[in-house]
JSON list of C-alpha atoms in Angstrom, two decimals:
[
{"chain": "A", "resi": 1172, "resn": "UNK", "atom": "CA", "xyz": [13.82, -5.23, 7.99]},
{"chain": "A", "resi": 1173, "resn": "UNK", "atom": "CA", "xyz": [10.66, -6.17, 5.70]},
{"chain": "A", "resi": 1174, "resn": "UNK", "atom": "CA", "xyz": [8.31, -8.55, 6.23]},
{"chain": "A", "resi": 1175, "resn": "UNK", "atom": "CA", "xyz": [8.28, -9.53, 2.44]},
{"chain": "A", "resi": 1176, "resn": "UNK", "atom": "CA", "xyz": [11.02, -10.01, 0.27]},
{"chain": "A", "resi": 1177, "resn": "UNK", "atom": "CA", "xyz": [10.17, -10.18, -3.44]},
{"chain": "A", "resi": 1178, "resn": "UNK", "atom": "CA", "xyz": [12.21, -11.77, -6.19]},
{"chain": "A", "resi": 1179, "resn": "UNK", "atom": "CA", "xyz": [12.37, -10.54, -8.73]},
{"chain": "A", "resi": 1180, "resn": "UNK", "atom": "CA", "xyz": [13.29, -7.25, -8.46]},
{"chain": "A", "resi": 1181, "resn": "UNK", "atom": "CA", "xyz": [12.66, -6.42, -11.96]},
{"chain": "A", "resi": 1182, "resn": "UNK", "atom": "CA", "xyz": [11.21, -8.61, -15.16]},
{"chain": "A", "resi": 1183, "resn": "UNK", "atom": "CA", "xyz": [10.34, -8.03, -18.56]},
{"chain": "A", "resi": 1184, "resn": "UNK", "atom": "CA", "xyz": [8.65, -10.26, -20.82]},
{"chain": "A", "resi": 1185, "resn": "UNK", "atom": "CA", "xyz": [7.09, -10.41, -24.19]},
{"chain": "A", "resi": 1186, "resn": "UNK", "atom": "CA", "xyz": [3.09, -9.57, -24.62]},
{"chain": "A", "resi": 1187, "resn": "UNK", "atom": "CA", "xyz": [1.21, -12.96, -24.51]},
{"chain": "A", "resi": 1188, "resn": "UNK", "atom": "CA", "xyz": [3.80, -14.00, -21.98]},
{"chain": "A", "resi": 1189, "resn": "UNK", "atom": "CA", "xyz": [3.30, -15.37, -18.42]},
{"chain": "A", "resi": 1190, "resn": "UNK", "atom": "CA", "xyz": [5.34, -13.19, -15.85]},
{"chain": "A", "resi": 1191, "resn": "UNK", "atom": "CA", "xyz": [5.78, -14.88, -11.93]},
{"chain": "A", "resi": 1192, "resn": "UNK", "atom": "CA", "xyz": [7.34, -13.21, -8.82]},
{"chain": "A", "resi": 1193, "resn": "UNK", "atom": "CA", "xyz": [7.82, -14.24, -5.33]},
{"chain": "A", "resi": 1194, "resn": "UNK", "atom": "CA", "xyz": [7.16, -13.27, -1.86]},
{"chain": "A", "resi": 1195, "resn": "UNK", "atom": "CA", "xyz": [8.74, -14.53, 0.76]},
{"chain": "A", "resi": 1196, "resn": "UNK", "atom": "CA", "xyz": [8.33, -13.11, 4.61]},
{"chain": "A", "resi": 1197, "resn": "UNK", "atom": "CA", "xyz": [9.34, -14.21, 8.52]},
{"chain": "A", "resi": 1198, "resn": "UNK", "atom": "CA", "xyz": [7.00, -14.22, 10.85]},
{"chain": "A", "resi": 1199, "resn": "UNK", "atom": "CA", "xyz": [3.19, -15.86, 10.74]},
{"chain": "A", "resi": 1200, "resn": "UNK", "atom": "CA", "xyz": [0.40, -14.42, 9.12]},
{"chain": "A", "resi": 1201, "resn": "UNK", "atom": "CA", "xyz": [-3.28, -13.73, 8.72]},
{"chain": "A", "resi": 1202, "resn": "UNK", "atom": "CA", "xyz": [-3.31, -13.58, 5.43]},
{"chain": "A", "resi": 1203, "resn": "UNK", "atom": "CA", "xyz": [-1.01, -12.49, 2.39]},
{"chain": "A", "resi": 1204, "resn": "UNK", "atom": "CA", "xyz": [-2.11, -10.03, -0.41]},
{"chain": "A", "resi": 1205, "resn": "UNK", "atom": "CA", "xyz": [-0.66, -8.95, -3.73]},
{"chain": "A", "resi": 1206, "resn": "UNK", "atom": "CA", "xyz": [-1.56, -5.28, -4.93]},
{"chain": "A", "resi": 1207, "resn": "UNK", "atom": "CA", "xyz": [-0.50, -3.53, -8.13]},
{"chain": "A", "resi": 1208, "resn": "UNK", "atom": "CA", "xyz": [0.63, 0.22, -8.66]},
{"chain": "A", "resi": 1209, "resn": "UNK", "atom": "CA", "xyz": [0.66, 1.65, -12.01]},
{"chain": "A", "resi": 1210, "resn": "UNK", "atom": "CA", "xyz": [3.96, 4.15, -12.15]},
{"chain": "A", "resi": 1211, "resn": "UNK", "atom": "CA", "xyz": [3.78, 6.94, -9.14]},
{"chain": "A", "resi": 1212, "resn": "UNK", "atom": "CA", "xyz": [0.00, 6.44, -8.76]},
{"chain": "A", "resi": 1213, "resn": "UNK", "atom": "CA", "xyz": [-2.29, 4.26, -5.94]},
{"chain": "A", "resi": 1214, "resn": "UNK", "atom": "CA", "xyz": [-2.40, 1.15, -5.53]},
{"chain": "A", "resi": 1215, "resn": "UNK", "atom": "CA", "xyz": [-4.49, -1.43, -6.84]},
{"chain": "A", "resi": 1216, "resn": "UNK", "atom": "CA", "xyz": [-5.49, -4.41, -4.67]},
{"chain": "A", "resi": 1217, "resn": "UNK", "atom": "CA", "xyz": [-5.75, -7.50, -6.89]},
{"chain": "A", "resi": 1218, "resn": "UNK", "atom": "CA", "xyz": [-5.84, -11.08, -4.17]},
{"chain": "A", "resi": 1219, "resn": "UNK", "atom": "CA", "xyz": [-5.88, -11.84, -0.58]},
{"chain": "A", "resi": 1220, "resn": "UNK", "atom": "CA", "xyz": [-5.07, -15.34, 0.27]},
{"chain": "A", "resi": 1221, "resn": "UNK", "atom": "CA", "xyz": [-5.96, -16.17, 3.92]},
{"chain": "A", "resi": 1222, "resn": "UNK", "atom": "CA", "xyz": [-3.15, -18.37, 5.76]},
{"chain": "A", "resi": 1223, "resn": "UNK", "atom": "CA", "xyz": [-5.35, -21.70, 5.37]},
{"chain": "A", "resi": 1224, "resn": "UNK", "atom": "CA", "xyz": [-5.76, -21.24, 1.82]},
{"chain": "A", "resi": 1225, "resn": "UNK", "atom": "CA", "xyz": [-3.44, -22.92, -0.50]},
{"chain": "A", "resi": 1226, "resn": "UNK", "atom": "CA", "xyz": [-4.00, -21.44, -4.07]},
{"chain": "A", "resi": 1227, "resn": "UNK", "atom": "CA", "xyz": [-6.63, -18.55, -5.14]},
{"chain": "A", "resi": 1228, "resn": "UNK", "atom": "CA", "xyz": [-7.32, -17.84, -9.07]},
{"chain": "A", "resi": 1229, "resn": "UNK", "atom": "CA", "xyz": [-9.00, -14.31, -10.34]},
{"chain": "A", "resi": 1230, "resn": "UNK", "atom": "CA", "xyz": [-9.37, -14.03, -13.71]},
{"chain": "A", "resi": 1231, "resn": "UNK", "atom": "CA", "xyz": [-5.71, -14.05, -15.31]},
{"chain": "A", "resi": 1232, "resn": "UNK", "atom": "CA", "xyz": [-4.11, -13.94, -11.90]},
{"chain": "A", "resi": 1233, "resn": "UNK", "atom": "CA", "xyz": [-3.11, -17.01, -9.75]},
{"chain": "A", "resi": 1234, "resn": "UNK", "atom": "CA", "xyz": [-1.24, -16.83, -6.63]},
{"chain": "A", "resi": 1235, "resn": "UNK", "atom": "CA", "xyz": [0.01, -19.65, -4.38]},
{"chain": "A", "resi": 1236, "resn": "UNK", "atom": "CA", "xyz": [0.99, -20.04, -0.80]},
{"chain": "A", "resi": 1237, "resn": "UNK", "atom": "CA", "xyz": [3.09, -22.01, 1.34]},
{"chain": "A", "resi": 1238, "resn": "UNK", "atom": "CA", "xyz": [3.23, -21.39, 4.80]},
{"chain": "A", "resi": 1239, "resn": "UNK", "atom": "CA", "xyz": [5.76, -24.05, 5.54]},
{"chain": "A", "resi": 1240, "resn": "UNK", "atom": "CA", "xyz": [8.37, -22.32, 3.31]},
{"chain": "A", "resi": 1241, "resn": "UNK", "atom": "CA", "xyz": [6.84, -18.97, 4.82]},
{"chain": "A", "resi": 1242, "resn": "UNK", "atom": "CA", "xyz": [6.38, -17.75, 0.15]},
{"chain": "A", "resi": 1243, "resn": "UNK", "atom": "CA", "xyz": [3.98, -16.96, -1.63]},
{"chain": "A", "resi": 1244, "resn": "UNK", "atom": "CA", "xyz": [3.84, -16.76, -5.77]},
{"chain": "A", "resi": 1245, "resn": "UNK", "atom": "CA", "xyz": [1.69, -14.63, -8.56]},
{"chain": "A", "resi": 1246, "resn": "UNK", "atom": "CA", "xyz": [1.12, -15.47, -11.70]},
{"chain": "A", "resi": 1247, "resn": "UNK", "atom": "CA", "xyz": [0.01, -13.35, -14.57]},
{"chain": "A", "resi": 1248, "resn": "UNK", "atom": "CA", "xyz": [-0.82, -15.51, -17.99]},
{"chain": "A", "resi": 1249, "resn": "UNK", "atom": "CA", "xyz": [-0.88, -14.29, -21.04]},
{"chain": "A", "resi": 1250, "resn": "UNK", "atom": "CA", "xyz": [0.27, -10.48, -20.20]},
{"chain": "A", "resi": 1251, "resn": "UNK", "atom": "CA", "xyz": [-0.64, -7.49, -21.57]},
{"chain": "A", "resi": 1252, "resn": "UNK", "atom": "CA", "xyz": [1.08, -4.12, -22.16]},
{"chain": "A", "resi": 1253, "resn": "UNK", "atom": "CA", "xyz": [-1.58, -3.05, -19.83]},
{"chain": "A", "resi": 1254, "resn": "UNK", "atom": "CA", "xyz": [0.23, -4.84, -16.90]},
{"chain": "A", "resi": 1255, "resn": "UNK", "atom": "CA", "xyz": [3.45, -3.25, -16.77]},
{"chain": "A", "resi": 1256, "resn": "UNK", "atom": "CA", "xyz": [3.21, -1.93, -13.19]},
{"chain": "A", "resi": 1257, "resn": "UNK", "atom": "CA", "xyz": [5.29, -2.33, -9.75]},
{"chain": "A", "resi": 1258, "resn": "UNK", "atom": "CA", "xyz": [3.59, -5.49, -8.14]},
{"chain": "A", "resi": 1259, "resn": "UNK", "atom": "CA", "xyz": [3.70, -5.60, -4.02]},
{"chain": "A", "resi": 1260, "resn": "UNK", "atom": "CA", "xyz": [3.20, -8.56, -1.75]},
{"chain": "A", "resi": 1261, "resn": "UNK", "atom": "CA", "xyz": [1.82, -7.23, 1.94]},
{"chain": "A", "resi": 1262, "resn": "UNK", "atom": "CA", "xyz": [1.42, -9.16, 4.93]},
{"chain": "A", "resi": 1263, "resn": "UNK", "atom": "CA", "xyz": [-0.91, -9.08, 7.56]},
{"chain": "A", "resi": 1264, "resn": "UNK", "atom": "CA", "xyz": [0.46, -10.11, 10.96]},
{"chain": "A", "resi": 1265, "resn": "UNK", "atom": "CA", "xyz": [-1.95, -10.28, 14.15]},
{"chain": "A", "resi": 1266, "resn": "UNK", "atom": "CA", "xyz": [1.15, -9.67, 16.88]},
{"chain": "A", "resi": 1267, "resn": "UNK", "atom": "CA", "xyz": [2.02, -6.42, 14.74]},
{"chain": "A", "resi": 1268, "resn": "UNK", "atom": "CA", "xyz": [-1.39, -4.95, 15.15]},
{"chain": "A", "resi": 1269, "resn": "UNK", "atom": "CA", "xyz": [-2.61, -6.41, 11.93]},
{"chain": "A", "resi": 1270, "resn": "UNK", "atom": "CA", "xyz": [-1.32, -3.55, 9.95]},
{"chain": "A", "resi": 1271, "resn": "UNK", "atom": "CA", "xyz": [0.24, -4.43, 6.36]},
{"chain": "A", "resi": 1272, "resn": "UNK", "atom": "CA", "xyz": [4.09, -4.41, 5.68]},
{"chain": "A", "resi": 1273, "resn": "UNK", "atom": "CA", "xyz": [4.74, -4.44, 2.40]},
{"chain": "A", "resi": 1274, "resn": "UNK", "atom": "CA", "xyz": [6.96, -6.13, 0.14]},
{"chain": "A", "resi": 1275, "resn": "UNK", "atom": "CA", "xyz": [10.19, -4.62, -2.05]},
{"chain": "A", "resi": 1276, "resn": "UNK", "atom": "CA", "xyz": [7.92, -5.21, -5.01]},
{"chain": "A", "resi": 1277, "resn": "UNK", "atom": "CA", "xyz": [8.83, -6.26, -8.57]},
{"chain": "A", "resi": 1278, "resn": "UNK", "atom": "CA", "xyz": [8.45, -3.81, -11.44]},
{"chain": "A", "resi": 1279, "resn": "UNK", "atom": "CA", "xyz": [7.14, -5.78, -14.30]},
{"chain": "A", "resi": 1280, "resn": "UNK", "atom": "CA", "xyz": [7.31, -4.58, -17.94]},
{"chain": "A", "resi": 1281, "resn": "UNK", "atom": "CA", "xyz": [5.50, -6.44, -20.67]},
{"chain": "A", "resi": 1282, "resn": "UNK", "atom": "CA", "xyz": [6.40, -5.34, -23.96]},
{"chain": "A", "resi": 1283, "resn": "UNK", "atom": "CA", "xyz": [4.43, -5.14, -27.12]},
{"chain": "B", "resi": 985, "resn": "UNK", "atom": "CA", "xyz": [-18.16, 4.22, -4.49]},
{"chain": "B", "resi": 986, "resn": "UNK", "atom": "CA", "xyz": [-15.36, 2.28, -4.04]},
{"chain": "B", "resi": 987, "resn": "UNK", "atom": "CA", "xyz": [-13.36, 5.74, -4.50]},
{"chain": "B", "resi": 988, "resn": "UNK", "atom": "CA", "xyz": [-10.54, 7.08, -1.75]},
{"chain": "B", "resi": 989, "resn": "UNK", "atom": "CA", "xyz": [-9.76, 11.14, -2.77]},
{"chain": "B", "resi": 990, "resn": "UNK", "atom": "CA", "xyz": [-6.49, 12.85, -1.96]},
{"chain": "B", "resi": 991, "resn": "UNK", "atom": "CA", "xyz": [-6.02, 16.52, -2.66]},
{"chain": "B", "resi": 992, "resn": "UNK", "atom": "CA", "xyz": [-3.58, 18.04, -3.35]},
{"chain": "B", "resi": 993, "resn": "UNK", "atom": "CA", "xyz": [-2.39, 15.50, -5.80]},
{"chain": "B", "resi": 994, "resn": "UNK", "atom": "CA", "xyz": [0.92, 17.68, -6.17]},
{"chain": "B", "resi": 995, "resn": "UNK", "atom": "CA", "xyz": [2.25, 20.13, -3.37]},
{"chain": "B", "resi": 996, "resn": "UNK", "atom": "CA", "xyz": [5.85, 21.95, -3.09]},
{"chain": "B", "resi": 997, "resn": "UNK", "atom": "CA", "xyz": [6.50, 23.52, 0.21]},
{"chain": "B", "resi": 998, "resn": "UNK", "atom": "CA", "xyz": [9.14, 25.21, 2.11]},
{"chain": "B", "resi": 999, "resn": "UNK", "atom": "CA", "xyz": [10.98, 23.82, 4.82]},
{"chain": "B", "resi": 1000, "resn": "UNK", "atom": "CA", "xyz": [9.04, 26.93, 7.27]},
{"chain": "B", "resi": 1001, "resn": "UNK", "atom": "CA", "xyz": [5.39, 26.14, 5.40]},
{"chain": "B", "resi": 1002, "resn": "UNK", "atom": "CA", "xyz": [2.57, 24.95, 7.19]},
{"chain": "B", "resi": 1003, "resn": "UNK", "atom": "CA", "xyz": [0.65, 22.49, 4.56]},
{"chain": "B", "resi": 1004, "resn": "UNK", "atom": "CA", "xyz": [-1.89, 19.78, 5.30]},
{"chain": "B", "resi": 1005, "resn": "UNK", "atom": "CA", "xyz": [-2.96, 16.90, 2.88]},
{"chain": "B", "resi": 1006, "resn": "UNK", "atom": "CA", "xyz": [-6.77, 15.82, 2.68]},
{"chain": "B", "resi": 1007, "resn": "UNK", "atom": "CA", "xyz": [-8.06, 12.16, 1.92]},
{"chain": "B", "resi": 1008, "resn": "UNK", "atom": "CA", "xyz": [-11.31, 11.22, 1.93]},
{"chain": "B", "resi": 1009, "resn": "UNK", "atom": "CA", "xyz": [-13.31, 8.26, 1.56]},
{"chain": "B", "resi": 1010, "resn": "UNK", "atom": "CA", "xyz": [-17.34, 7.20, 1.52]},
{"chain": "B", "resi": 1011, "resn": "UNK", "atom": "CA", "xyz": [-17.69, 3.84, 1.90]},
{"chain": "B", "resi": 1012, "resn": "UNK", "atom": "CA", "xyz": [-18.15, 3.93, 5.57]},
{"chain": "B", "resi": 1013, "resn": "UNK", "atom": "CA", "xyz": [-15.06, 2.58, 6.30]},
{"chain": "B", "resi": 1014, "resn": "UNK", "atom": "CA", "xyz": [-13.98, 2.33, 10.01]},
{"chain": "B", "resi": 1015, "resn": "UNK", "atom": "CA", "xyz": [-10.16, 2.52, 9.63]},
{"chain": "B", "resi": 1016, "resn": "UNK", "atom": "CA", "xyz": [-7.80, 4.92, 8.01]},
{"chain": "B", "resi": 1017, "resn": "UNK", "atom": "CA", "xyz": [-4.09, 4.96, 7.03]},
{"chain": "B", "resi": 1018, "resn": "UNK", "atom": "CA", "xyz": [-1.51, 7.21, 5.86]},
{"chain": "B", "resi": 1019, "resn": "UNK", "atom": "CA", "xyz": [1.83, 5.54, 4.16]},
{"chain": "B", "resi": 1020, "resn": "UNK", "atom": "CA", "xyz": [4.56, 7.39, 3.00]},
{"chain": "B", "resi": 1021, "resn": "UNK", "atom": "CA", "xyz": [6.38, 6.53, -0.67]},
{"chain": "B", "resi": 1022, "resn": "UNK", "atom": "CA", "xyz": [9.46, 7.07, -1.46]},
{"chain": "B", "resi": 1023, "resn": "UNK", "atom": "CA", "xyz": [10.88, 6.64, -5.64]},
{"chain": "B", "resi": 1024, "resn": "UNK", "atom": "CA", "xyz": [10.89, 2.90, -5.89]},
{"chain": "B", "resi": 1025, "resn": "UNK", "atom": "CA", "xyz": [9.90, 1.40, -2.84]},
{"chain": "B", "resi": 1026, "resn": "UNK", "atom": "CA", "xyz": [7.63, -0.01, -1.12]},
{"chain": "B", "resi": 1027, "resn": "UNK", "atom": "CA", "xyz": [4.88, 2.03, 0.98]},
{"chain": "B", "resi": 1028, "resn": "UNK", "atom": "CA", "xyz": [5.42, 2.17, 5.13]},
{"chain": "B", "resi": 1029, "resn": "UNK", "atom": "CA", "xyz": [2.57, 2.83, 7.04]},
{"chain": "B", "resi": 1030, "resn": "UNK", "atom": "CA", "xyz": [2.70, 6.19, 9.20]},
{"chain": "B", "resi": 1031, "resn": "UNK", "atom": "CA", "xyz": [-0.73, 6.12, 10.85]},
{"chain": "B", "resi": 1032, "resn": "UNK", "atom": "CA", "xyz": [-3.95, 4.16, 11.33]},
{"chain": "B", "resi": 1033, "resn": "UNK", "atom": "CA", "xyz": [-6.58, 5.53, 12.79]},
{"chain": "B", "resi": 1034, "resn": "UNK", "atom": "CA", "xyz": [-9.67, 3.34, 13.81]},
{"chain": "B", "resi": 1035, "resn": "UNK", "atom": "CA", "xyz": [-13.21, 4.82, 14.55]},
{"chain": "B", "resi": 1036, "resn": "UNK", "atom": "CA", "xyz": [-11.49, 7.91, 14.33]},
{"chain": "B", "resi": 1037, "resn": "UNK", "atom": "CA", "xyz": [-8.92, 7.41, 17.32]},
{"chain": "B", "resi": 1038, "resn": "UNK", "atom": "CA", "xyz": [-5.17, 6.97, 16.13]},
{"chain": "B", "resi": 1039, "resn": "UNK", "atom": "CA", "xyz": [-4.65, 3.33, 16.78]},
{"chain": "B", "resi": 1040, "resn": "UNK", "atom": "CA", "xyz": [-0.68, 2.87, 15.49]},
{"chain": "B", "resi": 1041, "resn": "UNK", "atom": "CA", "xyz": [2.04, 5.78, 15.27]},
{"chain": "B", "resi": 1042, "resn": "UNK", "atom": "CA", "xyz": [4.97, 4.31, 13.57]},
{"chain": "B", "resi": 1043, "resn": "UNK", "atom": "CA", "xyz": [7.44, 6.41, 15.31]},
{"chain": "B", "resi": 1044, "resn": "UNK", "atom": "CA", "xyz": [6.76, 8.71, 13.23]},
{"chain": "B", "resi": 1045, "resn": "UNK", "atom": "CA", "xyz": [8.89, 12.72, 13.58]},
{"chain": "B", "resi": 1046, "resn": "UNK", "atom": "CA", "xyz": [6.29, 15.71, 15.23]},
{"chain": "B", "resi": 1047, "resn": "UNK", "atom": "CA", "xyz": [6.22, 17.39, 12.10]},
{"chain": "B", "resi": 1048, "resn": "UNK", "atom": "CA", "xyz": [3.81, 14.85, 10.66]},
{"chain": "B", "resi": 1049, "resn": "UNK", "atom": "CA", "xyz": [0.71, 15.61, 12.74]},
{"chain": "B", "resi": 1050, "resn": "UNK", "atom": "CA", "xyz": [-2.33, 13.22, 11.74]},
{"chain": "B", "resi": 1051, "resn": "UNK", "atom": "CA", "xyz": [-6.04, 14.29, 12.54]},
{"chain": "B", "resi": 1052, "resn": "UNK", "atom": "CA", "xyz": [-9.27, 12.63, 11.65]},
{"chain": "B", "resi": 1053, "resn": "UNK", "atom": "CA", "xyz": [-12.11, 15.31, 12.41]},
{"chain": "B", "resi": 1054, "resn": "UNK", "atom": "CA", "xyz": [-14.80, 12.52, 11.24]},
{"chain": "B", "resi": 1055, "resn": "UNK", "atom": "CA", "xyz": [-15.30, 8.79, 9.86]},
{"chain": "B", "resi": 1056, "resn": "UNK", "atom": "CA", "xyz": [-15.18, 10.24, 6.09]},
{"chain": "B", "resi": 1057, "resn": "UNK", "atom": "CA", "xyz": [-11.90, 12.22, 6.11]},
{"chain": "B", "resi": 1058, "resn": "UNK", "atom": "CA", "xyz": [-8.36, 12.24, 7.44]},
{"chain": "B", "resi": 1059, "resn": "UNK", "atom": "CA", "xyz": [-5.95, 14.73, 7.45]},
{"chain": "B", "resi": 1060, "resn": "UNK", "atom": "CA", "xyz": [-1.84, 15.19, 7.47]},
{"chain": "B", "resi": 1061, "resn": "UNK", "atom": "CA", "xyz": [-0.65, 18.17, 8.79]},
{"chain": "B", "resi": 1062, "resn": "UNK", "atom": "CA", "xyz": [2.57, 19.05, 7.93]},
{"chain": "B", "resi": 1063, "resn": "UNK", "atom": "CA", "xyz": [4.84, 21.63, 9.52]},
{"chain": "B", "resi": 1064, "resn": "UNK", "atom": "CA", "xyz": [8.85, 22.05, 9.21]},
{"chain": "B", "resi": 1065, "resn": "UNK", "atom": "CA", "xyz": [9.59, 19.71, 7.08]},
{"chain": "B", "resi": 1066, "resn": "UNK", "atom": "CA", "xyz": [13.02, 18.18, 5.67]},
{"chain": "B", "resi": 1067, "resn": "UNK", "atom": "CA", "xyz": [13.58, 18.23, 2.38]},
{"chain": "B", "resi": 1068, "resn": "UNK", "atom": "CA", "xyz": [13.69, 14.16, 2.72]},
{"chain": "B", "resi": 1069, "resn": "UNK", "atom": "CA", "xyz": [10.51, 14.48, 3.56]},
{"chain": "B", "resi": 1070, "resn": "UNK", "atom": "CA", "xyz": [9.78, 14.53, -0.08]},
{"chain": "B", "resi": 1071, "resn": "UNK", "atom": "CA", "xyz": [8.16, 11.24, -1.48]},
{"chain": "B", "resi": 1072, "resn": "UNK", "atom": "CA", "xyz": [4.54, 10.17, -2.37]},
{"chain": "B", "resi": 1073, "resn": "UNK", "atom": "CA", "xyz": [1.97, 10.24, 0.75]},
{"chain": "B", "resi": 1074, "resn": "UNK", "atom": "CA", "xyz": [-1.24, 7.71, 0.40]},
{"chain": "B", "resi": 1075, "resn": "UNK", "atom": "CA", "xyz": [-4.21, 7.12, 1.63]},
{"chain": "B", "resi": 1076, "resn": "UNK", "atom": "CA", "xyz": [-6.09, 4.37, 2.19]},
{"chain": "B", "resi": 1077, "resn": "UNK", "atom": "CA", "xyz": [-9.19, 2.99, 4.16]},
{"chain": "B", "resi": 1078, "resn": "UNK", "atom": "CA", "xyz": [-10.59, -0.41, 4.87]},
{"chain": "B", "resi": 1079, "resn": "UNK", "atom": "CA", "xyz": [-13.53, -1.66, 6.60]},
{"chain": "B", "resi": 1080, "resn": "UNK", "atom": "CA", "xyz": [-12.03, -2.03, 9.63]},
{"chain": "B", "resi": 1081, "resn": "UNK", "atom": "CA", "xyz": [-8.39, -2.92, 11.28]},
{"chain": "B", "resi": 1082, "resn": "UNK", "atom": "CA", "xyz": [-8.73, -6.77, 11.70]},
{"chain": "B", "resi": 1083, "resn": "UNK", "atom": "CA", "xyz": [-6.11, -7.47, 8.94]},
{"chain": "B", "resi": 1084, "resn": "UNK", "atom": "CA", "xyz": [-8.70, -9.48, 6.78]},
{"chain": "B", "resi": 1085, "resn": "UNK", "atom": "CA", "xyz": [-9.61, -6.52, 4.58]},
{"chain": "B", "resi": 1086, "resn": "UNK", "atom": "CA", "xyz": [-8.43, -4.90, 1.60]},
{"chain": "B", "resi": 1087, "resn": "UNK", "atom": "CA", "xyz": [-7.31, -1.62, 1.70]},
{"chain": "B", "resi": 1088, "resn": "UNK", "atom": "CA", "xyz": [-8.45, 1.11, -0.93]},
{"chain": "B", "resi": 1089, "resn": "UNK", "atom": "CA", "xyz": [-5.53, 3.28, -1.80]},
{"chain": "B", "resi": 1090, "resn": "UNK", "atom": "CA", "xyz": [-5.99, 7.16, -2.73]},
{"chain": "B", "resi": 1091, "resn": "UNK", "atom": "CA", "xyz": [-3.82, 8.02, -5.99]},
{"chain": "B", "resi": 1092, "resn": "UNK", "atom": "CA", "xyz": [-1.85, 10.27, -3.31]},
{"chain": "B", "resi": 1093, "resn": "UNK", "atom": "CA", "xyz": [0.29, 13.35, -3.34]},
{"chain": "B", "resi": 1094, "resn": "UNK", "atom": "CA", "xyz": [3.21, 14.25, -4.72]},
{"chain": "B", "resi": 1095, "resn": "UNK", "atom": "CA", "xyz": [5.07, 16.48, -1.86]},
{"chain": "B", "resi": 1096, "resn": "UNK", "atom": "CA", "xyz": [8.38, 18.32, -2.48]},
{"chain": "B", "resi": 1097, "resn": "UNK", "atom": "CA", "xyz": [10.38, 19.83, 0.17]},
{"chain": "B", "resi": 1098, "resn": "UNK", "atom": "CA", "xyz": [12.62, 22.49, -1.11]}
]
């Protein structure tokens, strides 16, 4: 089963709107990180939060964690059409080699 | 150049073909991964290679054979392959395998197994 589990699966909001998912995974981490894939191309990394880190801001982005509930959260304020993408949580575990599993994802669309 | 290539970026092959995908990258990055894609989910990992030795096989089938003739460039052979097979292969490289980097995804290729 995944690591991550994110929730929503899918959300669309107006332009000028805030848009939030979740991440949630099961084991202990290194760190947690949030990437973004425009439709059938690369991804994008956008954070990394380390495990004794709390909150991280960049730019319009803010993501949380909190290890005791094993979740994590990004925030996008004030969206832009720009930002309609699939966005991934991934998790970095040392006991699994430190490779990244990823998240379900949540396909965001922001309409104009 | 924070820039990870992939070629092709499309492919369609038989299920007899012999094809390999290229990715390259030239930021002197130490550790290099192939994920597989399919429509709507999330990327799994295949292969990492580190310093240029395959470090993780994720029970991966034989007719995905990785190869990483130097530090710049990693290849995916492909040979008899199922026509579920078909999905979106990436690349991506990071400084090195500790699980504190970011990874630098290739836009990847589009394979189709007829």
């Amino acid at each position: 089963s995944q690591q991550g589990e994110e929730d929503p699966q899918a959300l669309s909001i107006q332009e000028g709107e805030n848009a939030t998912m979740n991440c949630s995974y099961k084991t202990s981490i290194n760190n947690l990180q949030w990437y973004r894939q425009n439709s059938g191309r690369g991804l994008v990394h956008l954070i990394l939060i380390r495990s004794n880190e709390r909150e991280k801001h960049s730019g319009r982005l803010r993501v949380t964690l909190d290890t005791s509930k094993k979740s994590s959260s990004l925030l996008i304020t004030a969206s832009r059409a720009a930002d309609t993408a699939s966005y991934f949580c991934a998790t970095a575990v040392k006991a699994a080699g430190n490779k990244l599993t990823f998240g379900g994802g949540t396909r965001v669309l922001v309409k104009p | 150049d924070t820039e990870v290539t992939q070629t092709p970026k499309h492919l369609v092959m038989g299920m007899t073909n012999k094809k390999s995908l290229k990715c390259e990258q030239h930021m002197g990055h130490r550790a290099m991964y192939w994920y597989k894609q399919k429509a709507k989910k999330p990327p799994e990992l295949m292969f990492v290679y580190s310093y240029e030795k395959l470090s993780i096989n994720e029970s991966v089938p034989s007719r995905f054979s990785p190869e990483c003739p130097n530090s710049s460039l990693l290849n995916l052979h492909l040979h008899a392959l199922q026509p579920e097979d078909s999905a979106l292969y990436l690349c991506a490289s990071s400084q090195e395998v500790s699980g504190q980097e970011t990874q630098y995804f290739g836009p990847g290729t589009r394979l189709l197994v007829l």
